[in-house]
Tab-separated table of C-alpha atoms in Angstrom:
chain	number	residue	atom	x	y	z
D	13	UNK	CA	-17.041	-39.893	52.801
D	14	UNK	CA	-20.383	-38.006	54.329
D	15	UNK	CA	-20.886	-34.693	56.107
D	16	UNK	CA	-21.385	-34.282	59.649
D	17	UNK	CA	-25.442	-32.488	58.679
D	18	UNK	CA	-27.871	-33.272	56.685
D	19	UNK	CA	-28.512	-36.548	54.676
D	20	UNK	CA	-26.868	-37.966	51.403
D	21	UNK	CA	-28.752	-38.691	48.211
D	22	UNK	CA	-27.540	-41.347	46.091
D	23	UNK	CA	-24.118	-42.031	45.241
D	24	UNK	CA	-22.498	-38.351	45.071
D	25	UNK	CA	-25.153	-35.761	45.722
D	26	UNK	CA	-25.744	-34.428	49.708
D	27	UNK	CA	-29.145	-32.930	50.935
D	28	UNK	CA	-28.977	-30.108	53.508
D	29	UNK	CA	-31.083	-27.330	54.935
D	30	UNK	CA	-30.007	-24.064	54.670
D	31	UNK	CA	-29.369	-24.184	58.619
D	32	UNK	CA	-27.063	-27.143	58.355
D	33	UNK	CA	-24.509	-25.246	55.710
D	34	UNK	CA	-22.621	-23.097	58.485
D	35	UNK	CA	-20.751	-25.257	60.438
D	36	UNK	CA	-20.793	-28.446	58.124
D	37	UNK	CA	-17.959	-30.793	58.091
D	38	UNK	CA	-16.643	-33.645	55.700
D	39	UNK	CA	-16.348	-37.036	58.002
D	40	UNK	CA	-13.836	-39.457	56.476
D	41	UNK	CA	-13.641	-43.041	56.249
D	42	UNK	CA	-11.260	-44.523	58.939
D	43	UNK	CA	-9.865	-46.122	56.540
D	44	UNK	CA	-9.130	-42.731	53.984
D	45	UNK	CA	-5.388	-41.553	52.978
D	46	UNK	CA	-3.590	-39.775	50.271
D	47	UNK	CA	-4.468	-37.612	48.252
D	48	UNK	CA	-8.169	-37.042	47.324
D	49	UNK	CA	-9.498	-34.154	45.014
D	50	UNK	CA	-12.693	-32.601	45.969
D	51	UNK	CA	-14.958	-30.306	44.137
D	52	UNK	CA	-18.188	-29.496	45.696
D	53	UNK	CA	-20.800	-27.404	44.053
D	54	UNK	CA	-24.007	-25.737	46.253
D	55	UNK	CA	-27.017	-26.422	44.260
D	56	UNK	CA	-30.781	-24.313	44.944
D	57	UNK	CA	-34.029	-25.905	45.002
D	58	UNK	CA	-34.468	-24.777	41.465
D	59	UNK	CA	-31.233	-26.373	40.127
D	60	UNK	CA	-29.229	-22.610	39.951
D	61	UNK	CA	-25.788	-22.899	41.023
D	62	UNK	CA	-25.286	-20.990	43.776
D	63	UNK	CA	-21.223	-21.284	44.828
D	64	UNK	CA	-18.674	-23.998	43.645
D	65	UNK	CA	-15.557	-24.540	45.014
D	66	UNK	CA	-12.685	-27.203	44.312
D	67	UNK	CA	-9.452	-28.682	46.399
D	68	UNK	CA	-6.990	-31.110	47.311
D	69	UNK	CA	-6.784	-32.922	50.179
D	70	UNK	CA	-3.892	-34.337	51.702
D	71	UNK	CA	-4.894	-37.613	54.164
D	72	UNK	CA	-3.048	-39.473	56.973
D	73	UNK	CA	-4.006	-42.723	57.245
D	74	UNK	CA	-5.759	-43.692	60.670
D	75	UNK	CA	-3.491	-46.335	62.100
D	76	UNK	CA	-6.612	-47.711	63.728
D	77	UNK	CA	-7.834	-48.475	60.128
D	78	UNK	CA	-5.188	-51.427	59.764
D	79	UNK	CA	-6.347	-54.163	57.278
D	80	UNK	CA	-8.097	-56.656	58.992
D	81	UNK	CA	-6.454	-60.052	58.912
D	82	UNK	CA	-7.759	-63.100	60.416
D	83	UNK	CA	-11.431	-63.334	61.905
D	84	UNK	CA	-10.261	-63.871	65.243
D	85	UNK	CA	-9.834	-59.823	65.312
D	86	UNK	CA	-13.274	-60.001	66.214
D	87	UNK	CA	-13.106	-56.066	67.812
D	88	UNK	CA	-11.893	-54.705	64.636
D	89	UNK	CA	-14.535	-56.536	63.040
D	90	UNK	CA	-17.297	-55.189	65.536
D	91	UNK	CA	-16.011	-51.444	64.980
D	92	UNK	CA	-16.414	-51.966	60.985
D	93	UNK	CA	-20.025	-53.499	61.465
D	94	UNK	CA	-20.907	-50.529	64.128
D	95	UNK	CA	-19.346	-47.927	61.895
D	96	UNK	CA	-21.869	-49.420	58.911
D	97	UNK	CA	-24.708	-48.932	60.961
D	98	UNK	CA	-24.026	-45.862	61.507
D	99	UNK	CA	-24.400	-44.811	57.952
D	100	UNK	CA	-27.129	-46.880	56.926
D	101	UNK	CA	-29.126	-45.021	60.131
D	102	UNK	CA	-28.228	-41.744	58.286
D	103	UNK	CA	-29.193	-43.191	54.853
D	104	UNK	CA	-25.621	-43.544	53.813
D	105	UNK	CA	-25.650	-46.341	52.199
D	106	UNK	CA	-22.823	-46.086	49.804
D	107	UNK	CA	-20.583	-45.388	53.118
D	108	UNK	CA	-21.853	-48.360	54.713
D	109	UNK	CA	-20.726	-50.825	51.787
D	110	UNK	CA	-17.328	-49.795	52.498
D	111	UNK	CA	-17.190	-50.951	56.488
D	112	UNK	CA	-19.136	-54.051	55.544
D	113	UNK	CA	-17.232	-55.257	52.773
D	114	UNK	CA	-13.692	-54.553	55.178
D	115	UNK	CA	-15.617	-56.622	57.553
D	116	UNK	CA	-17.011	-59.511	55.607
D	117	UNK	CA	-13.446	-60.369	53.800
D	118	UNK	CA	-12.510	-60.603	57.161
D	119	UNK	CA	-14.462	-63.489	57.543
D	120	UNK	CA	-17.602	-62.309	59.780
D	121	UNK	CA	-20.958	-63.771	58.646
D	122	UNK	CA	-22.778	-61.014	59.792
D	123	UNK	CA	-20.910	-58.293	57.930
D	124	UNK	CA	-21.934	-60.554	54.873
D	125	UNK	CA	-25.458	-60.440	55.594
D	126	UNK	CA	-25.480	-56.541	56.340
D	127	UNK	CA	-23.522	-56.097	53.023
D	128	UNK	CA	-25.828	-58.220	51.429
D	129	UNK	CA	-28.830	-55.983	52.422
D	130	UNK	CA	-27.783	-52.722	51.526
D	131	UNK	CA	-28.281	-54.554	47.866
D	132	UNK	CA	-31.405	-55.973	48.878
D	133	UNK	CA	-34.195	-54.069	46.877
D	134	UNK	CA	-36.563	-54.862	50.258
D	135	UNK	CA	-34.055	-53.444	52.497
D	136	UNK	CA	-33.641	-50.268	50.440
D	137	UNK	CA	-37.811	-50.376	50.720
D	138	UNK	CA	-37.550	-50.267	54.049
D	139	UNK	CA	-35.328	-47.587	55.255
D	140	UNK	CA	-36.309	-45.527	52.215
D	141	UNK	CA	-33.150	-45.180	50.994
D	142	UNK	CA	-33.283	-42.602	48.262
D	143	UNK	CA	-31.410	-42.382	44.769
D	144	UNK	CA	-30.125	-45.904	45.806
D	145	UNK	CA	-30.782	-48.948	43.073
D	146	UNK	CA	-30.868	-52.318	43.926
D	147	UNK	CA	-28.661	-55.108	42.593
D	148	UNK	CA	-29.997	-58.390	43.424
D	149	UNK	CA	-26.600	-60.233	42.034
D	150	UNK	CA	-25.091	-58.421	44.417
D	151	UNK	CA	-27.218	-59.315	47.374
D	152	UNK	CA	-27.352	-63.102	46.364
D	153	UNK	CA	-23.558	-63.262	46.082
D	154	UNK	CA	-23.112	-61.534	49.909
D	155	UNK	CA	-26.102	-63.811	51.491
D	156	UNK	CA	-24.018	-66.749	49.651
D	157	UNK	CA	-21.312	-65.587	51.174
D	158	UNK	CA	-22.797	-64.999	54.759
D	159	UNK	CA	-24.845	-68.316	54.574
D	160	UNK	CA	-20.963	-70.190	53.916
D	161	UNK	CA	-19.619	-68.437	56.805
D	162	UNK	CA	-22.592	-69.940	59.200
D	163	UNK	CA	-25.160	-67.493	58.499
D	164	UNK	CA	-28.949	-69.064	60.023
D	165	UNK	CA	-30.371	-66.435	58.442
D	166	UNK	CA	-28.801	-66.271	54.828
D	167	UNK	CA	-31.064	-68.840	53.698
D	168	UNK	CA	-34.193	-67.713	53.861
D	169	UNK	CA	-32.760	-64.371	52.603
D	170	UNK	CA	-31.857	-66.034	49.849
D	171	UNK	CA	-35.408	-67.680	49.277
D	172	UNK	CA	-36.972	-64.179	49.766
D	173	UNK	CA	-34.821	-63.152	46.739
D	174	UNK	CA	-36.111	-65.891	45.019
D	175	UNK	CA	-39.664	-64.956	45.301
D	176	UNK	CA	-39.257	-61.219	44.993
D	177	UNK	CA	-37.379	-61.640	41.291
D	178	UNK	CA	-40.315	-64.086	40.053
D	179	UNK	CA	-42.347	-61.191	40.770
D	180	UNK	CA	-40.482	-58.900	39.140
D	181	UNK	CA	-40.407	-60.707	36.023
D	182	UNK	CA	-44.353	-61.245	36.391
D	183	UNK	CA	-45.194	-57.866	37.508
D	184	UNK	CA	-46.377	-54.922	35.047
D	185	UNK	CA	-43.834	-51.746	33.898
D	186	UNK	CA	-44.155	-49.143	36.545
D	187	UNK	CA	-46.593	-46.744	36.384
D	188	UNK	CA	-48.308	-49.030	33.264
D	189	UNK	CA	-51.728	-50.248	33.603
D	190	UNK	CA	-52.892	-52.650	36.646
D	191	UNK	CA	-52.678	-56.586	36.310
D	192	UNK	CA	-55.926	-57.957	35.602
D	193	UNK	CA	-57.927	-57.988	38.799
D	194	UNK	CA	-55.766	-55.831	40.738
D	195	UNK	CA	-57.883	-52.697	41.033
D	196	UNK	CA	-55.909	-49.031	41.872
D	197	UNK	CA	-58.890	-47.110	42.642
D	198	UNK	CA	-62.998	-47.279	42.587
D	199	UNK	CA	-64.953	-50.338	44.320
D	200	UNK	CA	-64.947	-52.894	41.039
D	201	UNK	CA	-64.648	-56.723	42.525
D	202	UNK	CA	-61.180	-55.685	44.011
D	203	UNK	CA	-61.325	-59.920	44.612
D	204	UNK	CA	-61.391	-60.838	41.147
D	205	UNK	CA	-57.962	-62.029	40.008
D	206	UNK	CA	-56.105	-63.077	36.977
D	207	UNK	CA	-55.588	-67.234	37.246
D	208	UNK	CA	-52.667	-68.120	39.294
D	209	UNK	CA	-52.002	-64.097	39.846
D	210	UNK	CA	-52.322	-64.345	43.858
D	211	UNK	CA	-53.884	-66.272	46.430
D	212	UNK	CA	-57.461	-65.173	47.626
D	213	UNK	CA	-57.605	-64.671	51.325
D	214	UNK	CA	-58.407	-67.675	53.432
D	215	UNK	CA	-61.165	-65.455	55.303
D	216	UNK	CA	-64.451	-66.005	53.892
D	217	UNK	CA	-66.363	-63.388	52.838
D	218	UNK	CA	-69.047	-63.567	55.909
D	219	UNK	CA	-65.905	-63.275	58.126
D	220	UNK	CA	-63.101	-61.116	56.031
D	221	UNK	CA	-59.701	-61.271	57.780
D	222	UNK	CA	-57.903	-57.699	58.681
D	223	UNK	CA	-54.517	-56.424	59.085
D	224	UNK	CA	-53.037	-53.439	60.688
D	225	UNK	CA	-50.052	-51.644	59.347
D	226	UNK	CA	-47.366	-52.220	61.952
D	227	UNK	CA	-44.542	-49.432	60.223
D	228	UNK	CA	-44.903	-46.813	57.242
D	229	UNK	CA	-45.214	-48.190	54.140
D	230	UNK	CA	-45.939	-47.801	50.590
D	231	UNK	CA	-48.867	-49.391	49.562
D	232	UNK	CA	-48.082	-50.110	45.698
D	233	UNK	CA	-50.109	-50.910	42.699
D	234	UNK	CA	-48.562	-54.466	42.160
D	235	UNK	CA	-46.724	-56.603	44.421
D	236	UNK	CA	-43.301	-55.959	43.546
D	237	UNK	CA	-41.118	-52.644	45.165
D	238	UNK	CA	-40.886	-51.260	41.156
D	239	UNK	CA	-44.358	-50.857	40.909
D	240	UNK	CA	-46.253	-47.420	41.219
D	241	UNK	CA	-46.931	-46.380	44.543
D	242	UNK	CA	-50.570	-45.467	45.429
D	243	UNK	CA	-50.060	-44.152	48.883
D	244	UNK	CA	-48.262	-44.030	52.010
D	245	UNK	CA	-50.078	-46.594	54.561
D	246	UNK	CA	-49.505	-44.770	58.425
D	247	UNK	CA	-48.828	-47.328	61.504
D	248	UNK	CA	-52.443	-48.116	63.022
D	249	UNK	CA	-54.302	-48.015	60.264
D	250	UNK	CA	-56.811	-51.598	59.511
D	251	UNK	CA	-57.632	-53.004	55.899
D	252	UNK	CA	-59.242	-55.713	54.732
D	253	UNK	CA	-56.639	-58.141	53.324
D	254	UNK	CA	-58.090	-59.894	49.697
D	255	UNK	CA	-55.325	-61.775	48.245
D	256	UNK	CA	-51.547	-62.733	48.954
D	257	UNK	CA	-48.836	-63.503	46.602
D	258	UNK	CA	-45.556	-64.451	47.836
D	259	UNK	CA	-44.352	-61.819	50.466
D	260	UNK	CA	-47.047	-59.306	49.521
D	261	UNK	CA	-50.724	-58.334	50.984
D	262	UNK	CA	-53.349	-57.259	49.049
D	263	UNK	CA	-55.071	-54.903	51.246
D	264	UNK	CA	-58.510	-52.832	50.334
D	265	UNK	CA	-59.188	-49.754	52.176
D	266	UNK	CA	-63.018	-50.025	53.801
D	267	UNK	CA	-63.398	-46.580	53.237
D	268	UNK	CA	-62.679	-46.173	49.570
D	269	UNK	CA	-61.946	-49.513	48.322
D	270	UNK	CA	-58.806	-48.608	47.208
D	271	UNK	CA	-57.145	-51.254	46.615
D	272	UNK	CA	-53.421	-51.737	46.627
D	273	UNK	CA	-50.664	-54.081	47.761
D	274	UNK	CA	-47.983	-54.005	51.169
D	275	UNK	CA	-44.837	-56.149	52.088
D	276	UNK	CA	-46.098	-58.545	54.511
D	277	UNK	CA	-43.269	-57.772	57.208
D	278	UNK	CA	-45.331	-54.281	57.805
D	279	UNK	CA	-48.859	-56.147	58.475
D	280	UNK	CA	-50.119	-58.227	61.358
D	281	UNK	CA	-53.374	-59.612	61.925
D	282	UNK	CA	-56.293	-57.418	63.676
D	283	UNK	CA	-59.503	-57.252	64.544
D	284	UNK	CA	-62.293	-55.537	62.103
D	285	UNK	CA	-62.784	-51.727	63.124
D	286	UNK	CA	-65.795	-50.754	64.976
């Protein structure tokens, strides 16, 4: 379920301004019924309580929200899909499961993917999904699933998995001390790497190759999405890239040397500034 203001946070808490509480509104899932207890408690800033309240709620089933039998119900399966894009735009992400999952055991490879995604811990990167984890079982079993049902995109999903656990495994703890050679702050030899840590650049120092962030993005202190963040990188803005390691940039700020890394999906090549 989700509220008609405001924006969820995690699994069961809801975020809203103070303007939003009036006139808000519980939205149910089409495919809701029976009986449902609800206790909702409005929490300050500070953590202090401020009302609680608790209820029953009696629900007729929508008889839109009929099971979904064969694949050939390929409208039903299009409303699900729409309705779980709808509340991964809002940052619903536990809501969107629910239409996906209706929709991939229907049979539809692209409900599988989507599914799939909303475990993906790049996806949840990327639309800054907060208080959501990542379960990369999860997303491997759905983009297994998606790739059976015809998927031509499941399989390089799948690869991208592949790459982004080895770097888990390799990366530091969050928030622990830098890999050799991969500098957080200050202008020391940002290019001098542990063996077989990344790839240098294929610029050459006379002629360094630059990117330009193409979306916000966190630019983290190893490349892996559980690493520290240094900074949020703004759309426009040039770096020098120094190294690359599977789906990751290393990028060095000219103006610092700060020195950090970005997924290579928000970087595309550009010209040196002026």
């Amino acid at each position: 379920m989700a509220f008609s203001a405001g924006r969820p946070y995690g699994e069961t808490e809801w975020s809203l301004r103070p303007d939003e509480i009036g006139d808000l509104r519980l939205v149910l899932p089409l495919t809701a019924s029976g009986q449902r207890a609800l206790s909702v408690e409005l929490v300050a800033a500070d953590g202090r309580t401020i009302s609680s309240a608790a209820t029953r709620l009696e629900i007729t089933a929508d008889p839109r929200a009929a099971v979904v039998l064969r694949p050939g119900d390929t409208a039903r399966i299009d409303e699900l899909i729409a309705h779980g894009r709808k509340m991964v735009q809002v940052g619903y992400v536990a809501g969107a499961r629910g239409y996906y999952k209706r929709a991939a055991e229907a049979g539809s490879a692209a409900a599988a993917f989507a599914l799939g995604a909303t475990y993906d811990p790049m996806f949840i990167e990327q639309i800054g999904a907060q208080g959501i984890k990542p379960d990369v079982a999860q997303a491997r079993s759905w983009y297994e699933r998606a790739k059976a049902l015809g998927d031509k995109d499941a399989e390089g999903q799948l690869a991208e998995l592949d790459t982004e656990e080895a770097l888990v495994a390799a990366a530091p703890v969050a928030n622990g001390p830098a890999p050799t050679g991969v500098v957080v702050s200050g202008a020391a030899e940002p290019n001098r790497l542990a063996p077989g840590a990344a790839e240098p650049s294929t610029a050459g120092a006379t002629n360094p190759e630059w990117v330009e962030i193409s979306g916000t993005v966190n630019v983290r202190a190893a490349p892996t999405p559980q690493a520290q963040t240094i900074k949020v990188a703004e759309p426009g803005t040039r770096y020098q890239a120094t190294a690359r390691q599977g789906s990751w940039v290393q990028v060095t700020d000219p103006k610092t040397s700060e020195v950090g890394w970005v997924y290579d999906r928000y970087v595309a090549t550009a010209e040196a500034p002026n």
